[in-house]
PDB file of N, CA and C in Angstrom:
ATOM      1  N   LEU P   1     115.558  97.931 111.754  1.00  0.00           N
ATOM      2  CA  LEU P   1     114.484  97.690 112.309  1.00  0.00           C
ATOM      3  C   LEU P   1     114.418  95.681 112.621  1.00  0.00           C
ATOM      4  N   GLY P   2     115.389  95.508 112.126  1.00  0.00           N
ATOM      5  CA  GLY P   2     115.055  93.392 112.900  1.00  0.00           C
ATOM      6  C   GLY P   2     115.408  94.056 114.354  1.00  0.00           C
ATOM      7  N   LEU P   3     115.642  94.790 114.819  1.00  0.00           N
ATOM      8  CA  LEU P   3     116.192  95.223 116.034  1.00  0.00           C
ATOM      9  C   LEU P   3     115.068  95.614 116.928  1.00  0.00           C
ATOM     10  N   ILE P   4     114.038  95.747 116.564  1.00  0.00           N
ATOM     11  CA  ILE P   4     112.906  96.518 117.181  1.00  0.00           C
ATOM     12  C   ILE P   4     111.397  95.332 117.585  1.00  0.00           C
ATOM     13  N   GLN P   5     111.750  94.002 117.251  1.00  0.00           N
ATOM     14  CA  GLN P   5     110.952  92.989 117.328  1.00  0.00           C
ATOM     15  C   GLN P   5     109.696  92.762 118.048  1.00  0.00           C
ATOM     16  N   GLU P   6     109.371  93.293 118.657  1.00  0.00           N
ATOM     17  CA  GLU P   6     108.364  93.861 119.957  1.00  0.00           C
ATOM     18  C   GLU P   6     107.165  94.631 119.431  1.00  0.00           C
ATOM     19  N   GLU P   7     107.704  95.518 118.282  1.00  0.00           N
ATOM     20  CA  GLU P   7     106.632  95.855 117.490  1.00  0.00           C
ATOM     21  C   GLU P   7     106.254  95.523 116.235  1.00  0.00           C
ATOM     22  N   THR P   8     106.577  93.952 115.723  1.00  0.00           N
ATOM     23  CA  THR P   8     106.032  93.246 114.868  1.00  0.00           C
ATOM     24  C   THR P   8     104.924  93.257 114.331  1.00  0.00           C
ATOM     25  N   ALA P   9     103.708  93.685 115.412  1.00  0.00           N
ATOM     26  CA  ALA P   9     102.436  93.692 115.377  1.00  0.00           C
ATOM     27  C   ALA P   9     101.529  94.812 114.433  1.00  0.00           C
ATOM     28  N   THR P  10     102.759  96.075 114.844  1.00  0.00           N
ATOM     29  CA  THR P  10     102.672  97.286 114.200  1.00  0.00           C
ATOM     30  C   THR P  10     103.613  97.147 113.205  1.00  0.00           C
ATOM     31  N   VAL P  11     104.434  96.656 112.969  1.00  0.00           N
ATOM     32  CA  VAL P  11     105.918  96.647 111.656  1.00  0.00           C
ATOM     33  C   VAL P  11     105.203  96.300 110.224  1.00  0.00           C
ATOM     34  N   VAL P  12     104.816  95.055 110.555  1.00  0.00           N
ATOM     35  CA  VAL P  12     104.605  94.018 109.864  1.00  0.00           C
ATOM     36  C   VAL P  12     103.783  94.301 108.795  1.00  0.00           C
ATOM     37  N   PRO P  13     102.650  94.868 109.598  1.00  0.00           N
ATOM     38  CA  PRO P  13     101.255  95.002 108.051  1.00  0.00           C
ATOM     39  C   PRO P  13     101.673  96.342 107.562  1.00  0.00           C
ATOM     40  N   ALA P  14     102.722  97.599 108.305  1.00  0.00           N
ATOM     41  CA  ALA P  14     103.012  98.170 107.371  1.00  0.00           C
ATOM     42  C   ALA P  14     104.479  98.628 106.592  1.00  0.00           C
ATOM     43  N   LEU P  15     104.932  97.389 107.042  1.00  0.00           N
ATOM     44  CA  LEU P  15     106.060  97.428 105.841  1.00  0.00           C
ATOM     45  C   LEU P  15     105.396  95.969 104.803  1.00  0.00           C
ATOM     46  N   THR P  16     104.027  95.117 104.940  1.00  0.00           N
ATOM     47  CA  THR P  16     103.381  94.486 103.482  1.00  0.00           C
ATOM     48  C   THR P  16     102.887  95.406 103.272  1.00  0.00           C
ATOM     49  N   ALA P  17     102.316  96.587 103.405  1.00  0.00           N
ATOM     50  CA  ALA P  17     101.856  97.234 102.542  1.00  0.00           C
ATOM     51  C   ALA P  17     102.480  98.005 101.289  1.00  0.00           C
ATOM     52  N   ARG P  18     103.729  98.591 102.012  1.00  0.00           N
ATOM     53  CA  ARG P  18     104.753  99.499 101.190  1.00  0.00           C
ATOM     54  C   ARG P  18     105.473  97.643 100.028  1.00  0.00           C
ATOM     55  N   LEU P  19     105.244  96.427  99.936  1.00  0.00           N
ATOM     56  CA  LEU P  19     105.113  95.529  99.289  1.00  0.00           C
ATOM     57  C   LEU P  19     104.681  96.127  97.722  1.00  0.00           C
ATOM     58  N   GLY P  20     103.022  96.648  97.950  1.00  0.00           N
ATOM     59  CA  GLY P  20     102.859  97.613  96.204  1.00  0.00           C
ATOM     60  C   GLY P  20     103.129  98.773  96.491  1.00  0.00           C
ATOM     61  N   ASP P  21     103.969  99.119  96.693  1.00  0.00           N
ATOM     62  CA  ASP P  21     103.868 100.717  96.512  1.00  0.00           C
ATOM     63  C   ASP P  21     104.915 100.560  94.700  1.00  0.00           C
ATOM     64  N   SER P  22     104.310 101.827  94.647  1.00  0.00           N
ATOM     65  CA  SER P  22     104.528 101.862  93.170  1.00  0.00           C
ATOM     66  C   SER P  22     106.229 102.169  92.830  1.00  0.00           C
ATOM     67  N   ARG P  23     107.006 102.750  94.072  1.00  0.00           N
ATOM     68  CA  ARG P  23     108.640 103.001  93.635  1.00  0.00           C
ATOM     69  C   ARG P  23     109.133 102.007  94.373  1.00  0.00           C
ATOM     70  N   ALA P  24     110.465 101.420  93.532  1.00  0.00           N
ATOM     71  CA  ALA P  24     111.240 100.011  93.332  1.00  0.00           C
ATOM     72  C   ALA P  24     111.619 100.545  94.590  1.00  0.00           C
ATOM     73  N   ASN P  25     112.298 101.317  95.179  1.00  0.00           N
ATOM     74  CA  ASN P  25     113.299 101.109  95.715  1.00  0.00           C
ATOM     75  C   ASN P  25     112.483 101.161  97.498  1.00  0.00           C
ATOM     76  N   VAL P  26     111.030 101.227  97.345  1.00  0.00           N
ATOM     77  CA  VAL P  26     110.308 101.526  98.637  1.00  0.00           C
ATOM     78  C   VAL P  26     109.875  99.891  98.806  1.00  0.00           C
ATOM     79  N   ARG P  27     109.690  98.973  97.776  1.00  0.00           N
ATOM     80  CA  ARG P  27     108.921  97.384  97.472  1.00  0.00           C
ATOM     81  C   ARG P  27     110.423  96.830  97.821  1.00  0.00           C
ATOM     82  N   SER P  28     111.554  97.307  97.617  1.00  0.00           N
ATOM     83  CA  SER P  28     112.700  96.802  97.951  1.00  0.00           C
ATOM     84  C   SER P  28     113.185  96.136  99.204  1.00  0.00           C
ATOM     85  N   ALA P  29     113.069  97.930  99.774  1.00  0.00           N
ATOM     86  CA  ALA P  29     113.279  98.472 101.480  1.00  0.00           C
ATOM     87  C   ALA P  29     112.332  97.608 102.086  1.00  0.00           C
ATOM     88  N   ALA P  30     111.247  97.312 101.722  1.00  0.00           N
ATOM     89  CA  ALA P  30     110.423  97.106 102.937  1.00  0.00           C
ATOM     90  C   ALA P  30     110.518  95.425 102.169  1.00  0.00           C
ATOM     91  N   ALA P  31     110.678  94.704 101.810  1.00  0.00           N
ATOM     92  CA  ALA P  31     110.959  92.994 101.733  1.00  0.00           C
ATOM     93  C   ALA P  31     112.244  92.929 102.044  1.00  0.00           C
ATOM     94  N   HIS P  32     113.410  93.748 102.032  1.00  0.00           N
ATOM     95  CA  HIS P  32     114.542  93.616 103.240  1.00  0.00           C
ATOM     96  C   HIS P  32     114.446  93.409 104.367  1.00  0.00           C
ATOM     97  N   ALA P  33     113.535  94.857 104.966  1.00  0.00           N
ATOM     98  CA  ALA P  33     113.010  94.749 106.568  1.00  0.00           C
ATOM     99  C   ALA P  33     112.481  93.792 106.473  1.00  0.00           C
ATOM    100  N   LEU P  34     111.331  93.253 106.358  1.00  0.00           N
ATOM    101  CA  LEU P  34     110.679  92.379 106.683  1.00  0.00           C
ATOM    102  C   LEU P  34     111.914  90.770 106.563  1.00  0.00           C
ATOM    103  N   GLY P  35     112.236  90.679 105.783  1.00  0.00           N
ATOM    104  CA  GLY P  35     113.734  89.589 105.869  1.00  0.00           C
ATOM    105  C   GLY P  35     114.372  89.568 107.010  1.00  0.00           C
ATOM    106  N   GLU P  36     114.520  91.106 107.673  1.00  0.00           N
ATOM    107  CA  GLU P  36     115.122  90.875 108.568  1.00  0.00           C
ATOM    108  C   GLU P  36     114.910  90.675 110.388  1.00  0.00           C
ATOM    109  N   LEU P  37     113.603  90.966 109.828  1.00  0.00           N
ATOM    110  CA  LEU P  37     112.436  90.558 111.113  1.00  0.00           C
ATOM    111  C   LEU P  37     112.089  88.485 111.492  1.00  0.00           C
ATOM    112  N   GLY P  38     112.911  87.977 109.767  1.00  0.00           N
ATOM    113  CA  GLY P  38     112.625  86.665 109.905  1.00  0.00           C
ATOM    114  C   GLY P  38     111.281  86.098 110.226  1.00  0.00           C
ATOM    115  N   ALA P  39     111.153  85.376 111.039  1.00  0.00           N
ATOM    116  CA  ALA P  39     110.082  84.433 111.422  1.00  0.00           C
ATOM    117  C   ALA P  39     108.974  85.156 111.716  1.00  0.00           C
ATOM    118  N   GLU P  40     109.081  86.698 112.398  1.00  0.00           N
ATOM    119  CA  GLU P  40     108.255  87.371 112.981  1.00  0.00           C
ATOM    120  C   GLU P  40     107.408  87.701 112.301  1.00  0.00           C
ATOM    121  N   ALA P  41     107.494  88.103 110.594  1.00  0.00           N
ATOM    122  CA  ALA P  41     107.416  88.517 109.342  1.00  0.00           C
ATOM    123  C   ALA P  41     106.418  87.676 108.810  1.00  0.00           C
ATOM    124  N   ARG P  42     105.820  86.608 109.318  1.00  0.00           N
ATOM    125  CA  ARG P  42     105.494  85.736 108.850  1.00  0.00           C
ATOM    126  C   ARG P  42     104.102  86.048 107.998  1.00  0.00           C
ATOM    127  N   PRO P  43     103.462  86.903 108.608  1.00  0.00           N
ATOM    128  CA  PRO P  43     102.045  87.415 108.209  1.00  0.00           C
ATOM    129  C   PRO P  43     101.925  87.944 106.979  1.00  0.00           C
ATOM    130  N   ALA P  44     103.313  88.348 106.314  1.00  0.00           N
ATOM    131  CA  ALA P  44     103.541  88.982 105.209  1.00  0.00           C
ATOM    132  C   ALA P  44     104.130  87.992 103.638  1.00  0.00           C
ATOM    133  N   VAL P  45     104.307  86.506 104.343  1.00  0.00           N
ATOM    134  CA  VAL P  45     104.179  85.940 103.698  1.00  0.00           C
ATOM    135  C   VAL P  45     103.672  85.828 101.983  1.00  0.00           C
ATOM    136  N   PRO P  46     102.127  85.827 102.381  1.00  0.00           N
ATOM    137  CA  PRO P  46     101.508  85.542 101.180  1.00  0.00           C
ATOM    138  C   PRO P  46     101.635  87.084 100.027  1.00  0.00           C
ATOM    139  N   ALA P  47     102.087  88.437 100.671  1.00  0.00           N
ATOM    140  CA  ALA P  47     102.557  89.579  99.935  1.00  0.00           C
ATOM    141  C   ALA P  47     103.846  89.018  99.564  1.00  0.00           C
ATOM    142  N   LEU P  48     104.626  88.492  99.785  1.00  0.00           N
ATOM    143  CA  LEU P  48     106.416  88.197  99.890  1.00  0.00           C
ATOM    144  C   LEU P  48     105.889  87.426  98.202  1.00  0.00           C
ATOM    145  N   LYS P  49     105.420  86.148  98.606  1.00  0.00           N
ATOM    146  CA  LYS P  49     104.970  85.478  97.501  1.00  0.00           C
ATOM    147  C   LYS P  49     104.401  86.389  96.119  1.00  0.00           C
ATOM    148  N   LYS P  50     103.259  87.034  95.913  1.00  0.00           N
ATOM    149  CA  LYS P  50     102.693  87.285  95.213  1.00  0.00           C
ATOM    150  C   LYS P  50     103.337  88.534  94.766  1.00  0.00           C
ATOM    151  N   MET P  51     104.738  89.523  95.080  1.00  0.00           N
ATOM    152  CA  MET P  51     105.391  90.120  94.610  1.00  0.00           C
ATOM    153  C   MET P  51     106.778  88.822  93.873  1.00  0.00           C
ATOM    154  N   LEU P  52     106.717  87.835  94.192  1.00  0.00           N
ATOM    155  CA  LEU P  52     107.632  87.147  93.771  1.00  0.00           C
ATOM    156  C   LEU P  52     106.941  86.541  92.439  1.00  0.00           C
ATOM    157  N   GLU P  53     106.032  86.414  92.236  1.00  0.00           N
ATOM    158  CA  GLU P  53     105.263  85.811  90.853  1.00  0.00           C
ATOM    159  C   GLU P  53     104.636  86.725  90.355  1.00  0.00           C
ATOM    160  N   GLU P  54     104.659  88.434  90.980  1.00  0.00           N
ATOM    161  CA  GLU P  54     104.112  89.557  89.256  1.00  0.00           C
ATOM    162  C   GLU P  54     104.768  90.669  89.624  1.00  0.00           C
ATOM    163  N   GLY P  55     105.903  90.309  90.359  1.00  0.00           N
ATOM    164  CA  GLY P  55     107.117  91.306  90.276  1.00  0.00           C
ATOM    165  C   GLY P  55     107.907  91.669  89.281  1.00  0.00           C
ATOM    166  N   ASP P  56     108.919  92.603  88.786  1.00  0.00           N
ATOM    167  CA  ASP P  56     110.139  92.377  87.918  1.00  0.00           C
ATOM    168  C   ASP P  56     111.111  92.091  88.549  1.00  0.00           C
ATOM    169  N   THR P  57     112.547  92.008  88.231  1.00  0.00           N
ATOM    170  CA  THR P  57     113.283  91.646  88.599  1.00  0.00           C
ATOM    171  C   THR P  57     113.849  91.338  89.916  1.00  0.00           C
ATOM    172  N   ARG P  58     113.844  92.895  90.017  1.00  0.00           N
ATOM    173  CA  ARG P  58     114.233  92.814  91.541  1.00  0.00           C
ATOM    174  C   ARG P  58     113.417  92.871  92.459  1.00  0.00           C
ATOM    175  N   ASP P  59     111.894  93.106  92.822  1.00  0.00           N
ATOM    176  CA  ASP P  59     110.898  92.710  93.082  1.00  0.00           C
ATOM    177  C   ASP P  59     111.333  90.844  93.503  1.00  0.00           C
ATOM    178  N   LYS P  60     111.428  90.738  92.190  1.00  0.00           N
ATOM    179  CA  LYS P  60     111.212  88.368  92.589  1.00  0.00           C
ATOM    180  C   LYS P  60     112.804  87.847  93.306  1.00  0.00           C
ATOM    181  N   LEU P  61     113.964  89.633  93.234  1.00  0.00           N
ATOM    182  CA  LEU P  61     114.987  88.729  93.945  1.00  0.00           C
ATOM    183  C   LEU P  61     114.913  89.356  95.317  1.00  0.00           C
ATOM    184  N   MET P  62     114.592  90.277  95.761  1.00  0.00           N
ATOM    185  CA  MET P  62     114.208  90.784  96.732  1.00  0.00           C
ATOM    186  C   MET P  62     113.314  90.109  97.679  1.00  0.00           C
ATOM    187  N   ALA P  63     111.880  89.589  97.035  1.00  0.00           N
ATOM    188  CA  ALA P  63     111.338  88.861  97.570  1.00  0.00           C
ATOM    189  C   ALA P  63     111.718  87.646  98.279  1.00  0.00           C
ATOM    190  N   SER P  64     112.421  86.881  97.260  1.00  0.00           N
ATOM    191  CA  SER P  64     112.660  85.244  97.780  1.00  0.00           C
ATOM    192  C   SER P  64     114.496  85.250  98.722  1.00  0.00           C
ATOM    193  N   ILE P  65     114.380  86.476  98.725  1.00  0.00           N
ATOM    194  CA  ILE P  65     115.618  87.024 100.015  1.00  0.00           C
ATOM    195  C   ILE P  65     115.103  86.703 101.100  1.00  0.00           C
ATOM    196  N   ALA P  66     113.914  87.827 101.173  1.00  0.00           N
ATOM    197  CA  ALA P  66     112.677  87.814 102.524  1.00  0.00           C
ATOM    198  C   ALA P  66     112.500  86.756 102.908  1.00  0.00           C
ATOM    199  N   LEU P  67     111.984  85.947 101.809  1.00  0.00           N
ATOM    200  CA  LEU P  67     110.956  84.884 102.174  1.00  0.00           C
ATOM    201  C   LEU P  67     111.873  83.448 102.078  1.00  0.00           C
ATOM    202  N   ARG P  68     113.333  83.431 101.927  1.00  0.00           N
ATOM    203  CA  ARG P  68     114.381  82.653 102.705  1.00  0.00           C
ATOM    204  C   ARG P  68     114.636  82.704 104.029  1.00  0.00           C
ATOM    205  N   ALA P  69     114.790  83.824 104.449  1.00  0.00           N
ATOM    206  CA  ALA P  69     115.353  84.796 105.550  1.00  0.00           C
ATOM    207  C   ALA P  69     113.859  84.564 106.658  1.00  0.00           C
ATOM    208  N   ILE P  70     112.684  84.734 106.039  1.00  0.00           N
ATOM    209  CA  ILE P  70     111.305  84.221 107.124  1.00  0.00           C
ATOM    210  C   ILE P  70     111.288  82.360 107.108  1.00  0.00           C
ATOM    211  N   GLY P  71     112.026  82.052 106.105  1.00  0.00           N
ATOM    212  CA  GLY P  71     111.584  80.200 105.845  1.00  0.00           C
ATOM    213  C   GLY P  71     112.227  79.874 107.242  1.00  0.00           C
ATOM    214  N   SER P  72     113.847  80.483 106.929  1.00  0.00           N
ATOM    215  CA  SER P  72     114.950  79.786 108.245  1.00  0.00           C
ATOM    216  C   SER P  72     114.579  80.410 109.272  1.00  0.00           C
ATOM    217  N   ALA P  73     114.263  81.401 109.983  1.00  0.00           N
ATOM    218  CA  ALA P  73     114.029  81.646 110.979  1.00  0.00           C
ATOM    219  C   ALA P  73     112.914  81.052 111.536  1.00  0.00           C
ATOM    220  N   ALA P  74     111.606  80.726 110.965  1.00  0.00           N
ATOM    221  CA  ALA P  74     110.808  79.820 111.066  1.00  0.00           C
ATOM    222  C   ALA P  74     111.312  78.739 111.391  1.00  0.00           C
ATOM    223  N   ILE P  75     111.814  77.821 110.661  1.00  0.00           N
ATOM    224  CA  ILE P  75     112.925  76.819 111.102  1.00  0.00           C
ATOM    225  C   ILE P  75     113.311  76.787 112.351  1.00  0.00           C
ATOM    226  N   THR P  76     114.662  77.551 112.525  1.00  0.00           N
ATOM    227  CA  THR P  76     115.306  77.750 113.102  1.00  0.00           C
ATOM    228  C   THR P  76     115.050  78.133 114.700  1.00  0.00           C
ATOM    229  N   ASN P  77     113.533  78.947 114.659  1.00  0.00           N
ATOM    230  CA  ASN P  77     113.188  79.557 116.104  1.00  0.00           C
ATOM    231  C   ASN P  77     111.332  78.207 116.631  1.00  0.00           C
ATOM    232  N   ALA P  78     111.895  77.139 115.758  1.00  0.00           N
ATOM    233  CA  ALA P  78     111.160  76.494 116.067  1.00  0.00           C
ATOM    234  C   ALA P  78     111.119  75.471 117.633  1.00  0.00           C
ATOM    235  N   PRO P  79     110.059  75.650 118.253  1.00  0.00           N
ATOM    236  CA  PRO P  79     110.079  74.714 119.602  1.00  0.00           C
ATOM    237  C   PRO P  79     110.700  73.339 119.290  1.00  0.00           C
ATOM    238  N   ALA P  80     111.615  73.075 119.852  1.00  0.00           N
ATOM    239  CA  ALA P  80     111.783  71.296 120.290  1.00  0.00           C
ATOM    240  C   ALA P  80     110.992  70.653 120.613  1.00  0.00           C
ATOM    241  N   GLN P  81     110.767  69.630 119.740  1.00  0.00           N
ATOM    242  CA  GLN P  81     109.920  68.079 119.782  1.00  0.00           C
ATOM    243  C   GLN P  81     110.159  67.432 120.622  1.00  0.00           C
TER     244      GLN P  81
END
């Protein structure tokens, strides 16, 4: 999914919705995919933070990894001042 960044307007909301899925493997896969999208997944940050606060141990791990990747990508891709 990280390779289809031109589709982020559709992909990010769909993946964000999956963060609330009842199946742990779906939530984990969605968080991983959002992290792969990097800074393009910034709209998912509130949902990932919620997952980090309210999820089980696996959810918290996957959300923290995704948030780190999104934050790192946002910093790396920031325009030069």
